[in-house]
Amino acid sequence: MKSASVISANFLERIGEPGSRFHSDYLAYRNGQITRTELIARLPHIAMLGDSVCMGVYISSPWSTFLRARRSRAKNWFLDVDPLPNSIRSVSKRLAEFTPFVATQYAGVGALVDHERERQNFFRQILGTRNFSGQVSQLLAARRVPDLILISIGHNNVDWAWRSPASELEQPEDRLQQQSQGFRENFARQMRRLIQRAQTERHRVAIVVYGLVNFELYFKAREVAERVREQDMTLYPHLETTYKYFTSFRPAYRRNLIRLACMINDGLRAMMSDLNRKFETMSSLQLRYSDALATADLSRVELLHAIDCWHPSTEGHNVLAEAAFRGLAPSLEFLGIGRAAPKERRFSTAD
């Protein structure tokens, strides 16, 4: 699955204004001193690594899902450039109020936090999905590391009941601990790859790791949809299709899914704290854990997609966009995006 990049449509007009922080770069471009490519490289770059929660997709028939996964890119809480009033007020639209920029979406349907030596299953190969390690490799292959890297991935890693022996379904403690620990180790390894590359850059780099969404609130909305569907089977037509791909969404396994998600978020918070201590002398790097998505209220059924009741609806993406952007304030300040000038590096492990 290829990454998708978007450049602010009116960036030349905006940086051509004398008050723009990029006006000198604009003049160099107009005078032929730098190329258009070099000019674009000087704009702020923002990247999104993640799974289908970051994408405007939903599950239906296999063929339709395949096509949607291949084509869906710029209609989600991170990236939506549609000017219509009923479109998503994405992070990219909110950021555009402060600065022109280049945004790149690396997220993929079904993406997992993985070990780079693991082989992807057939389903993910067909979709062209890159897991977390593959997304990091794709980002690092670019000439320029983004100024702001957002990471929201791991929602597919909480399917604890998938291929679980009957004994572990009844007593899941060891399995939950093992999955949580393995997740943290795999995530930390990819973070070190990103940090190693960021150390070589001449510009500031901010990395924000979002905790997983609040599944306890999410399942309250899904339970409403399940009751409604019992009365009218034409509603949420692919609600049960979810179970083909995600065993732990079944009611019997949800409680431990919620527990595992909380364990993973605790692990992400602790991991980012450890990395902060290790790299605290790097004034050009900011590392933050954000609970913005983990505390977003997804308990209303209208926030879930009307087809599969699994992925966010347009309104759901708006809720996530608002939460995610609100959690970016310290990073935007660090990068000097907006009205505030850059300050000395500041770390945060929660918003």
mmCIF file of C-alpha atoms in Angstrom:
data_model
loop_
_atom_site.group_PDB
_atom_site.id
_atom_site.type_symbol
_atom_site.label_atom_id
_atom_site.label_comp_id
_atom_site.label_asym_id
_atom_site.label_seq_id
_atom_site.Cartn_x
_atom_site.Cartn_y
_atom_site.Cartn_z
ATOM 1 C CA MET A 1 0.000 0.000 0.000
ATOM 2 C CA LYS A 2 1.620 3.225 -1.150
ATOM 3 C CA SER A 3 1.830 6.283 1.025
ATOM 4 C CA ALA A 4 -0.204 9.334 0.038
ATOM 5 C CA SER A 5 1.171 12.876 0.281
ATOM 6 C CA VAL A 6 -0.727 16.148 0.047
ATOM 7 C CA ILE A 7 0.771 19.626 -0.301
ATOM 8 C CA SER A 8 -1.231 22.676 0.746
ATOM 9 C CA ALA A 9 -2.937 23.786 -2.451
ATOM 10 C CA ASN A 10 -2.256 27.512 -2.029
ATOM 11 C CA PHE A 11 1.179 27.279 -0.463
ATOM 12 C CA LEU A 12 2.885 29.545 -3.041
ATOM 13 C CA GLU A 13 0.340 32.275 -2.452
ATOM 14 C CA ARG A 14 0.694 32.005 1.309
ATOM 15 C CA ILE A 15 4.478 31.981 1.488
ATOM 16 C CA GLY A 16 4.571 34.813 -1.038
ATOM 17 C CA GLU A 17 3.130 37.125 1.602
ATOM 18 C CA PRO A 18 5.839 39.276 3.237
ATOM 19 C CA GLY A 19 4.775 38.212 6.707
ATOM 20 C CA SER A 20 5.261 34.503 6.026
ATOM 21 C CA ARG A 21 8.109 32.739 7.839
ATOM 22 C CA PHE A 22 8.912 31.138 4.465
ATOM 23 C CA HIS A 23 8.984 34.396 2.501
ATOM 24 C CA SER A 24 12.767 34.353 2.088
ATOM 25 C CA ASP A 25 12.507 30.820 0.702
ATOM 26 C CA TYR A 26 9.809 32.021 -1.673
ATOM 27 C CA LEU A 27 12.050 34.827 -2.935
ATOM 28 C CA ALA A 28 14.905 32.368 -3.459
ATOM 29 C CA TYR A 29 12.547 30.221 -5.509
ATOM 30 C CA ARG A 30 11.315 33.184 -7.576
ATOM 31 C CA ASN A 31 14.900 34.236 -8.242
ATOM 32 C CA GLY A 32 15.810 30.732 -9.445
ATOM 33 C CA GLN A 33 18.145 30.017 -6.545
ATOM 34 C CA ILE A 34 16.222 26.901 -5.465
ATOM 35 C CA THR A 35 13.879 24.549 -7.293
ATOM 36 C CA ARG A 36 10.217 23.955 -6.536
ATOM 37 C CA THR A 37 11.168 20.593 -4.997
ATOM 38 C CA GLU A 38 13.681 22.293 -2.714
ATOM 39 C CA LEU A 39 11.096 24.904 -1.765
ATOM 40 C CA ILE A 40 8.537 22.246 -0.835
ATOM 41 C CA ALA A 41 11.187 20.452 1.233
ATOM 42 C CA ARG A 42 11.469 23.562 3.416
ATOM 43 C CA LEU A 43 7.782 23.520 4.350
ATOM 44 C CA PRO A 44 6.717 21.735 7.542
ATOM 45 C CA HIS A 45 6.190 18.026 6.930
ATOM 46 C CA ILE A 46 3.758 15.924 8.955
ATOM 47 C CA ALA A 47 3.342 12.145 8.757
ATOM 48 C CA MET A 48 0.797 9.660 10.094
ATOM 49 C CA LEU A 49 1.692 6.047 10.902
ATOM 50 C CA GLY A 50 -1.227 3.903 11.917
ATOM 51 C CA ASP A 51 -3.973 1.391 11.249
ATOM 52 C CA SER A 52 -7.526 1.589 9.894
ATOM 53 C CA VAL A 53 -8.692 3.790 12.795
ATOM 54 C CA CYS A 54 -6.698 6.499 10.985
ATOM 55 C CA MET A 55 -8.353 5.777 7.638
ATOM 56 C CA GLY A 56 -11.761 6.385 6.136
ATOM 57 C CA VAL A 57 -12.661 2.735 5.623
ATOM 58 C CA TYR A 58 -15.251 0.208 6.703
ATOM 59 C CA ILE A 59 -15.746 -3.528 6.265
ATOM 60 C CA SER A 60 -18.317 -5.008 3.879
ATOM 61 C CA SER A 61 -17.951 -7.705 1.201
ATOM 62 C CA PRO A 62 -14.376 -8.944 0.611
ATOM 63 C CA TRP A 63 -14.078 -7.388 -2.868
ATOM 64 C CA SER A 64 -15.540 -4.035 -1.822
ATOM 65 C CA THR A 65 -13.324 -3.966 1.254
ATOM 66 C CA PHE A 66 -10.281 -4.705 -0.908
ATOM 67 C CA LEU A 67 -11.052 -1.836 -3.306
ATOM 68 C CA ARG A 68 -11.832 0.548 -0.466
ATOM 69 C CA ALA A 69 -8.585 -0.270 1.315
ATOM 70 C CA ARG A 70 -6.617 0.367 -1.868
ATOM 71 C CA ARG A 71 -8.295 3.666 -2.677
ATOM 72 C CA SER A 72 -9.092 5.198 0.692
ATOM 73 C CA ARG A 73 -6.588 7.791 1.769
ATOM 74 C CA ALA A 74 -7.709 11.376 2.311
ATOM 75 C CA LYS A 75 -11.035 11.106 4.139
ATOM 76 C CA ASN A 76 -10.151 10.534 7.766
ATOM 77 C CA TRP A 77 -9.369 12.350 11.005
ATOM 78 C CA PHE A 78 -5.763 12.959 9.981
ATOM 79 C CA LEU A 79 -6.097 13.895 6.330
ATOM 80 C CA ASP A 80 -9.163 15.264 4.567
ATOM 81 C CA VAL A 81 -8.858 17.980 1.946
ATOM 82 C CA ASP A 82 -12.516 17.978 0.854
ATOM 83 C CA PRO A 83 -13.748 21.604 1.049
ATOM 84 C CA LEU A 84 -17.425 20.685 1.446
ATOM 85 C CA PRO A 85 -18.972 21.777 4.770
ATOM 86 C CA ASN A 86 -20.108 18.233 5.663
ATOM 87 C CA SER A 87 -16.603 16.771 5.242
ATOM 88 C CA ILE A 88 -14.246 15.908 8.084
ATOM 89 C CA ARG A 89 -12.525 18.819 9.825
ATOM 90 C CA SER A 90 -9.316 16.848 9.948
ATOM 91 C CA VAL A 91 -6.019 17.544 11.666
ATOM 92 C CA SER A 92 -4.666 18.656 8.294
ATOM 93 C CA LYS A 93 -7.438 21.225 7.850
ATOM 94 C CA ARG A 94 -6.916 22.559 11.357
ATOM 95 C CA LEU A 95 -3.166 22.744 10.820
ATOM 96 C CA ALA A 96 -3.680 24.587 7.527
ATOM 97 C CA GLU A 97 -5.024 27.539 9.519
ATOM 98 C CA PHE A 98 -1.489 28.067 10.859
ATOM 99 C CA THR A 99 0.843 27.109 8.046
ATOM 100 C CA PRO A 100 1.161 25.520 4.607
ATOM 101 C CA PHE A 101 2.635 22.029 4.880
ATOM 102 C CA VAL A 102 3.163 18.600 3.340
ATOM 103 C CA ALA A 103 1.163 15.729 4.864
ATOM 104 C CA THR A 104 1.873 12.040 4.249
ATOM 105 C CA GLN A 105 -0.374 9.135 5.249
ATOM 106 C CA TYR A 106 1.427 5.821 5.805
ATOM 107 C CA ALA A 107 -1.368 4.035 7.705
ATOM 108 C CA GLY A 108 -2.788 0.759 6.437
ATOM 109 C CA VAL A 109 -5.899 -1.370 6.908
ATOM 110 C CA GLY A 110 -5.249 -4.173 9.384
ATOM 111 C CA ALA A 111 -1.779 -2.876 10.246
ATOM 112 C CA LEU A 112 -0.137 -4.354 13.342
ATOM 113 C CA VAL A 113 2.717 -3.430 15.635
ATOM 114 C CA ASP A 114 5.001 -6.258 14.565
ATOM 115 C CA HIS A 115 8.450 -7.734 14.651
ATOM 116 C CA GLU A 116 10.120 -6.847 11.357
ATOM 117 C CA ARG A 117 11.051 -10.485 10.707
ATOM 118 C CA GLU A 118 7.441 -11.679 10.952
ATOM 119 C CA ARG A 119 5.629 -12.538 7.730
ATOM 120 C CA GLN A 120 2.305 -10.847 7.098
ATOM 121 C CA ASN A 121 -0.736 -13.066 6.744
ATOM 122 C CA PHE A 122 -2.476 -13.561 3.417
ATOM 123 C CA PHE A 123 -5.253 -11.055 4.164
ATOM 124 C CA ARG A 124 -2.794 -8.221 4.799
ATOM 125 C CA GLN A 125 -0.698 -9.163 1.773
ATOM 126 C CA ILE A 126 -3.761 -8.946 -0.469
ATOM 127 C CA LEU A 127 -4.649 -5.528 0.936
ATOM 128 C CA GLY A 128 -1.069 -4.346 0.446
ATOM 129 C CA THR A 129 -0.883 -3.436 4.124
ATOM 130 C CA ARG A 130 2.386 -2.407 5.703
ATOM 131 C CA ASN A 131 2.659 -3.182 9.385
ATOM 132 C CA PHE A 132 4.352 -0.740 11.760
ATOM 133 C CA SER A 133 7.893 -1.826 10.890
ATOM 134 C CA GLY A 134 7.122 -1.475 7.172
ATOM 135 C CA GLN A 135 5.605 1.960 7.646
ATOM 136 C CA VAL A 136 8.685 3.082 9.570
ATOM 137 C CA SER A 137 10.928 1.720 6.791
ATOM 138 C CA GLN A 138 8.890 3.595 4.203
ATOM 139 C CA LEU A 139 9.143 6.839 6.180
ATOM 140 C CA LEU A 140 12.887 6.420 6.695
ATOM 141 C CA ALA A 141 13.390 5.854 2.968
ATOM 142 C CA ALA A 142 12.288 9.442 2.297
ATOM 143 C CA ARG A 143 14.934 12.119 1.842
ATOM 144 C CA ARG A 144 13.534 14.194 4.650
ATOM 145 C CA VAL A 145 12.271 13.090 8.049
ATOM 146 C CA PRO A 146 8.979 14.863 8.816
ATOM 147 C CA ASP A 147 8.976 17.637 11.394
ATOM 148 C CA LEU A 148 5.948 16.073 13.079
ATOM 149 C CA ILE A 149 5.374 12.314 13.207
ATOM 150 C CA LEU A 150 2.039 11.103 14.568
ATOM 151 C CA ILE A 151 1.646 7.446 15.523
ATOM 152 C CA SER A 152 -1.697 5.782 16.248
ATOM 153 C CA ILE A 153 -1.413 2.049 15.845
ATOM 154 C CA GLY A 154 -2.070 -1.101 17.856
ATOM 155 C CA HIS A 155 -5.842 -1.487 17.688
ATOM 156 C CA ASN A 156 -5.418 -4.747 15.779
ATOM 157 C CA ASN A 157 -2.988 -6.049 18.400
ATOM 158 C CA VAL A 158 -5.681 -6.315 21.084
ATOM 159 C CA ASP A 159 -7.364 -9.337 19.460
ATOM 160 C CA TRP A 160 -6.203 -11.538 22.332
ATOM 161 C CA ALA A 161 -8.694 -14.357 21.665
ATOM 162 C CA TRP A 162 -7.519 -14.970 18.088
ATOM 163 C CA ARG A 163 -5.951 -18.460 17.912
ATOM 164 C CA SER A 164 -6.067 -18.651 21.687
ATOM 165 C CA PRO A 165 -6.205 -22.181 23.198
ATOM 166 C CA ALA A 166 -9.329 -22.961 25.183
ATOM 167 C CA SER A 167 -7.344 -22.974 28.416
ATOM 168 C CA GLU A 168 -6.161 -19.404 27.812
ATOM 169 C CA LEU A 169 -9.646 -18.235 26.918
ATOM 170 C CA GLU A 170 -10.693 -19.309 30.385
ATOM 171 C CA GLN A 171 -7.557 -18.029 32.124
ATOM 172 C CA PRO A 172 -6.104 -15.284 29.940
ATOM 173 C CA GLU A 173 -3.757 -13.549 32.407
ATOM 174 C CA ASP A 174 -0.497 -14.928 31.020
ATOM 175 C CA ARG A 175 -1.581 -14.341 27.440
ATOM 176 C CA LEU A 176 -2.532 -10.726 28.109
ATOM 177 C CA GLN A 177 0.779 -10.075 29.842
ATOM 178 C CA GLN A 178 2.754 -11.694 27.026
ATOM 179 C CA GLN A 179 0.915 -9.760 24.319
ATOM 180 C CA SER A 180 1.315 -6.486 26.178
ATOM 181 C CA GLN A 181 5.025 -7.031 26.767
ATOM 182 C CA GLY A 182 5.663 -8.162 23.192
ATOM 183 C CA PHE A 183 3.781 -5.136 21.876
ATOM 184 C CA ARG A 184 5.911 -2.750 23.933
ATOM 185 C CA GLU A 185 9.170 -4.385 22.834
ATOM 186 C CA ASN A 186 8.221 -4.283 19.155
ATOM 187 C CA PHE A 187 6.991 -0.687 19.403
ATOM 188 C CA ALA A 188 10.127 0.476 21.223
ATOM 189 C CA ARG A 189 12.362 -1.075 18.576
ATOM 190 C CA GLN A 190 10.674 0.946 15.819
ATOM 191 C CA MET A 191 10.806 4.100 17.933
ATOM 192 C CA ARG A 192 14.568 3.698 18.255
ATOM 193 C CA ARG A 193 14.834 3.482 14.462
ATOM 194 C CA LEU A 194 12.923 6.741 14.104
ATOM 195 C CA ILE A 195 14.978 8.468 16.792
ATOM 196 C CA GLN A 196 18.262 7.296 15.299
ATOM 197 C CA ARG A 197 17.354 8.906 11.983
ATOM 198 C CA ALA A 198 15.984 12.056 13.649
ATOM 199 C CA GLN A 199 19.385 12.540 15.295
ATOM 200 C CA THR A 200 20.919 13.106 11.856
ATOM 201 C CA GLU A 201 18.458 15.828 10.801
ATOM 202 C CA ARG A 202 19.195 19.542 11.007
ATOM 203 C CA HIS A 203 15.607 20.501 11.812
ATOM 204 C CA ARG A 204 13.519 19.857 14.898
ATOM 205 C CA VAL A 205 11.519 16.641 15.017
ATOM 206 C CA ALA A 206 8.513 15.989 17.253
ATOM 207 C CA ILE A 207 7.085 12.481 17.620
ATOM 208 C CA VAL A 208 3.664 11.993 19.205
ATOM 209 C CA VAL A 209 2.488 8.500 20.158
ATOM 210 C CA TYR A 210 -1.257 8.305 20.749
ATOM 211 C CA GLY A 211 -2.717 5.750 23.118
ATOM 212 C CA LEU A 212 -5.344 3.331 21.790
ATOM 213 C CA VAL A 213 -8.941 4.535 21.735
ATOM 214 C CA ASN A 214 -11.160 3.953 24.758
ATOM 215 C CA PHE A 215 -12.662 0.551 23.951
ATOM 216 C CA GLU A 216 -14.887 0.570 27.010
ATOM 217 C CA LEU A 217 -16.733 3.631 25.709
ATOM 218 C CA TYR A 218 -16.570 2.303 22.155
ATOM 219 C CA PHE A 219 -18.358 -0.930 23.102
ATOM 220 C CA LYS A 220 -21.152 1.046 24.750
ATOM 221 C CA ALA A 221 -21.929 2.511 21.332
ATOM 222 C CA ARG A 222 -21.630 -0.869 19.639
ATOM 223 C CA GLU A 223 -24.002 -2.452 22.153
ATOM 224 C CA VAL A 224 -26.622 0.155 21.235
ATOM 225 C CA ALA A 225 -26.190 -0.775 17.575
ATOM 226 C CA GLU A 226 -26.542 -4.474 18.399
ATOM 227 C CA ARG A 227 -29.845 -3.870 20.170
ATOM 228 C CA VAL A 228 -31.108 -1.739 17.298
ATOM 229 C CA ARG A 229 -30.104 -4.399 14.777
ATOM 230 C CA GLU A 230 -32.099 -7.033 16.656
ATOM 231 C CA GLN A 231 -35.200 -4.973 15.853
ATOM 232 C CA ASP A 232 -34.234 -4.120 12.280
ATOM 233 C CA MET A 233 -31.762 -6.420 10.493
ATOM 234 C CA THR A 234 -31.337 -3.964 7.616
ATOM 235 C CA LEU A 235 -29.332 -1.688 9.901
ATOM 236 C CA TYR A 236 -25.569 -2.113 10.334
ATOM 237 C CA PRO A 237 -25.557 -4.880 7.685
ATOM 238 C CA HIS A 238 -21.941 -5.920 8.309
ATOM 239 C CA LEU A 239 -21.891 -5.698 12.091
ATOM 240 C CA GLU A 240 -21.368 -9.457 12.449
ATOM 241 C CA THR A 241 -18.750 -9.480 9.673
ATOM 242 C CA THR A 242 -16.435 -7.924 12.229
ATOM 243 C CA TYR A 243 -16.128 -11.273 14.000
ATOM 244 C CA LYS A 244 -14.553 -12.888 10.925
ATOM 245 C CA TYR A 245 -11.610 -10.522 11.225
ATOM 246 C CA PHE A 246 -11.570 -9.756 14.948
ATOM 247 C CA THR A 247 -12.465 -12.617 17.283
ATOM 248 C CA SER A 248 -12.162 -10.561 20.470
ATOM 249 C CA PHE A 249 -14.961 -8.226 19.414
ATOM 250 C CA ARG A 250 -17.403 -10.974 20.379
ATOM 251 C CA PRO A 251 -19.233 -10.038 23.597
ATOM 252 C CA ALA A 252 -17.678 -12.889 25.563
ATOM 253 C CA TYR A 253 -14.135 -11.575 24.972
ATOM 254 C CA ARG A 254 -14.625 -7.816 25.199
ATOM 255 C CA ARG A 255 -13.801 -7.366 28.867
ATOM 256 C CA ASN A 256 -10.292 -8.723 28.408
ATOM 257 C CA LEU A 257 -9.848 -6.788 25.172
ATOM 258 C CA ILE A 258 -10.512 -3.616 27.180
ATOM 259 C CA ARG A 259 -8.017 -4.762 29.815
ATOM 260 C CA LEU A 260 -5.351 -5.459 27.191
ATOM 261 C CA ALA A 261 -5.858 -2.044 25.572
ATOM 262 C CA CYS A 262 -5.355 -0.379 28.966
ATOM 263 C CA MET A 263 -2.220 -2.456 29.569
ATOM 264 C CA ILE A 264 -0.873 -1.432 26.164
ATOM 265 C CA ASN A 265 -1.540 2.245 26.852
ATOM 266 C CA ASP A 266 0.226 1.980 30.212
ATOM 267 C CA GLY A 267 3.151 0.355 28.409
ATOM 268 C CA LEU A 268 3.282 3.074 25.746
ATOM 269 C CA ARG A 269 3.281 5.777 28.410
ATOM 270 C CA ALA A 270 6.120 4.067 30.302
ATOM 271 C CA MET A 271 8.066 3.438 27.081
ATOM 272 C CA MET A 272 7.922 7.093 26.081
ATOM 273 C CA SER A 273 9.007 8.122 29.559
ATOM 274 C CA ASP A 274 12.022 5.793 29.294
ATOM 275 C CA LEU A 275 12.943 7.149 25.861
ATOM 276 C CA ASN A 276 12.629 10.712 27.125
ATOM 277 C CA ARG A 277 15.151 10.035 29.876
ATOM 278 C CA LYS A 278 17.541 8.396 27.445
ATOM 279 C CA PHE A 279 17.435 11.186 24.860
ATOM 280 C CA GLU A 280 16.810 14.192 27.102
ATOM 281 C CA THR A 281 19.999 15.934 25.940
ATOM 282 C CA MET A 282 18.734 16.167 22.353
ATOM 283 C CA SER A 283 17.333 19.695 22.146
ATOM 284 C CA SER A 284 16.118 19.129 18.559
ATOM 285 C CA LEU A 285 13.900 16.160 19.461
ATOM 286 C CA GLN A 286 10.605 16.045 21.330
ATOM 287 C CA LEU A 287 8.993 12.733 22.327
ATOM 288 C CA ARG A 288 5.473 12.659 23.733
ATOM 289 C CA TYR A 289 2.813 10.169 24.698
ATOM 290 C CA SER A 290 -0.690 11.562 24.263
ATOM 291 C CA ASP A 291 -3.864 10.169 25.814
ATOM 292 C CA ALA A 292 -5.991 12.390 23.557
ATOM 293 C CA LEU A 293 -7.554 9.476 21.663
ATOM 294 C CA ALA A 294 -7.664 7.230 24.729
ATOM 295 C CA THR A 295 -9.872 9.758 26.510
ATOM 296 C CA ALA A 296 -12.048 10.742 23.534
ATOM 297 C CA ASP A 297 -15.707 9.869 24.166
ATOM 298 C CA LEU A 298 -16.813 7.334 21.543
ATOM 299 C CA SER A 299 -19.871 6.137 23.442
ATOM 300 C CA ARG A 300 -22.454 7.505 20.971
ATOM 301 C CA VAL A 301 -23.582 5.066 18.289
ATOM 302 C CA GLU A 302 -23.596 7.747 15.590
ATOM 303 C CA LEU A 303 -19.809 7.891 15.917
ATOM 304 C CA LEU A 304 -19.553 4.371 14.445
ATOM 305 C CA HIS A 305 -19.932 3.594 10.764
ATOM 306 C CA ALA A 306 -23.477 2.700 9.681
ATOM 307 C CA ILE A 307 -22.238 -0.303 7.660
ATOM 308 C CA ASP A 308 -19.902 -2.252 9.963
ATOM 309 C CA CYS A 309 -20.288 -0.448 13.309
ATOM 310 C CA TRP A 310 -16.558 -1.059 13.698
ATOM 311 C CA HIS A 311 -14.760 1.887 12.151
ATOM 312 C CA PRO A 312 -15.475 5.580 12.795
ATOM 313 C CA SER A 313 -18.225 7.385 10.914
ATOM 314 C CA THR A 314 -17.637 10.888 9.552
ATOM 315 C CA GLU A 315 -18.808 12.243 12.895
ATOM 316 C CA GLY A 316 -16.528 9.791 14.652
ATOM 317 C CA HIS A 317 -13.562 11.004 12.630
ATOM 318 C CA ASN A 318 -14.461 14.570 13.615
ATOM 319 C CA VAL A 319 -14.388 13.623 17.299
ATOM 320 C CA LEU A 320 -10.993 11.949 16.871
ATOM 321 C CA ALA A 321 -9.649 14.886 14.840
ATOM 322 C CA GLU A 322 -10.649 17.371 17.509
ATOM 323 C CA ALA A 323 -9.078 15.276 20.258
ATOM 324 C CA ALA A 324 -5.895 14.542 18.307
ATOM 325 C CA PHE A 325 -5.344 18.162 17.311
ATOM 326 C CA ARG A 326 -5.986 19.419 20.817
ATOM 327 C CA GLY A 327 -3.254 17.057 21.983
ATOM 328 C CA LEU A 328 -0.754 18.552 19.518
ATOM 329 C CA ALA A 329 -0.402 21.981 21.128
ATOM 330 C CA PRO A 330 2.946 21.291 22.889
ATOM 331 C CA SER A 331 4.424 19.772 19.721
ATOM 332 C CA LEU A 332 3.309 22.635 17.487
ATOM 333 C CA GLU A 333 4.792 25.078 19.965
ATOM 334 C CA PHE A 334 8.066 23.123 19.987
ATOM 335 C CA LEU A 335 8.188 23.249 16.169
ATOM 336 C CA GLY A 336 7.283 26.934 16.012
ATOM 337 C CA ILE A 337 4.079 26.272 14.088
ATOM 338 C CA GLY A 338 1.418 28.828 14.886
ATOM 339 C CA ARG A 339 1.880 32.007 16.833
ATOM 340 C CA ALA A 340 4.249 30.642 19.450
ATOM 341 C CA ALA A 341 7.999 30.659 18.794
ATOM 342 C CA PRO A 342 10.056 27.532 19.502
ATOM 343 C CA LYS A 343 11.129 27.081 23.117
ATOM 344 C CA GLU A 344 13.552 24.717 24.751
ATOM 345 C CA ARG A 345 12.577 21.082 24.488
ATOM 346 C CA ARG A 346 9.754 20.045 26.736
ATOM 347 C CA PHE A 347 8.690 16.473 27.413
ATOM 348 C CA SER A 348 5.229 15.220 28.237
ATOM 349 C CA THR A 349 3.898 11.739 28.862
ATOM 350 C CA ALA A 350 0.218 12.700 28.862
ATOM 351 C CA ASP A 351 -2.012 15.557 27.844
#
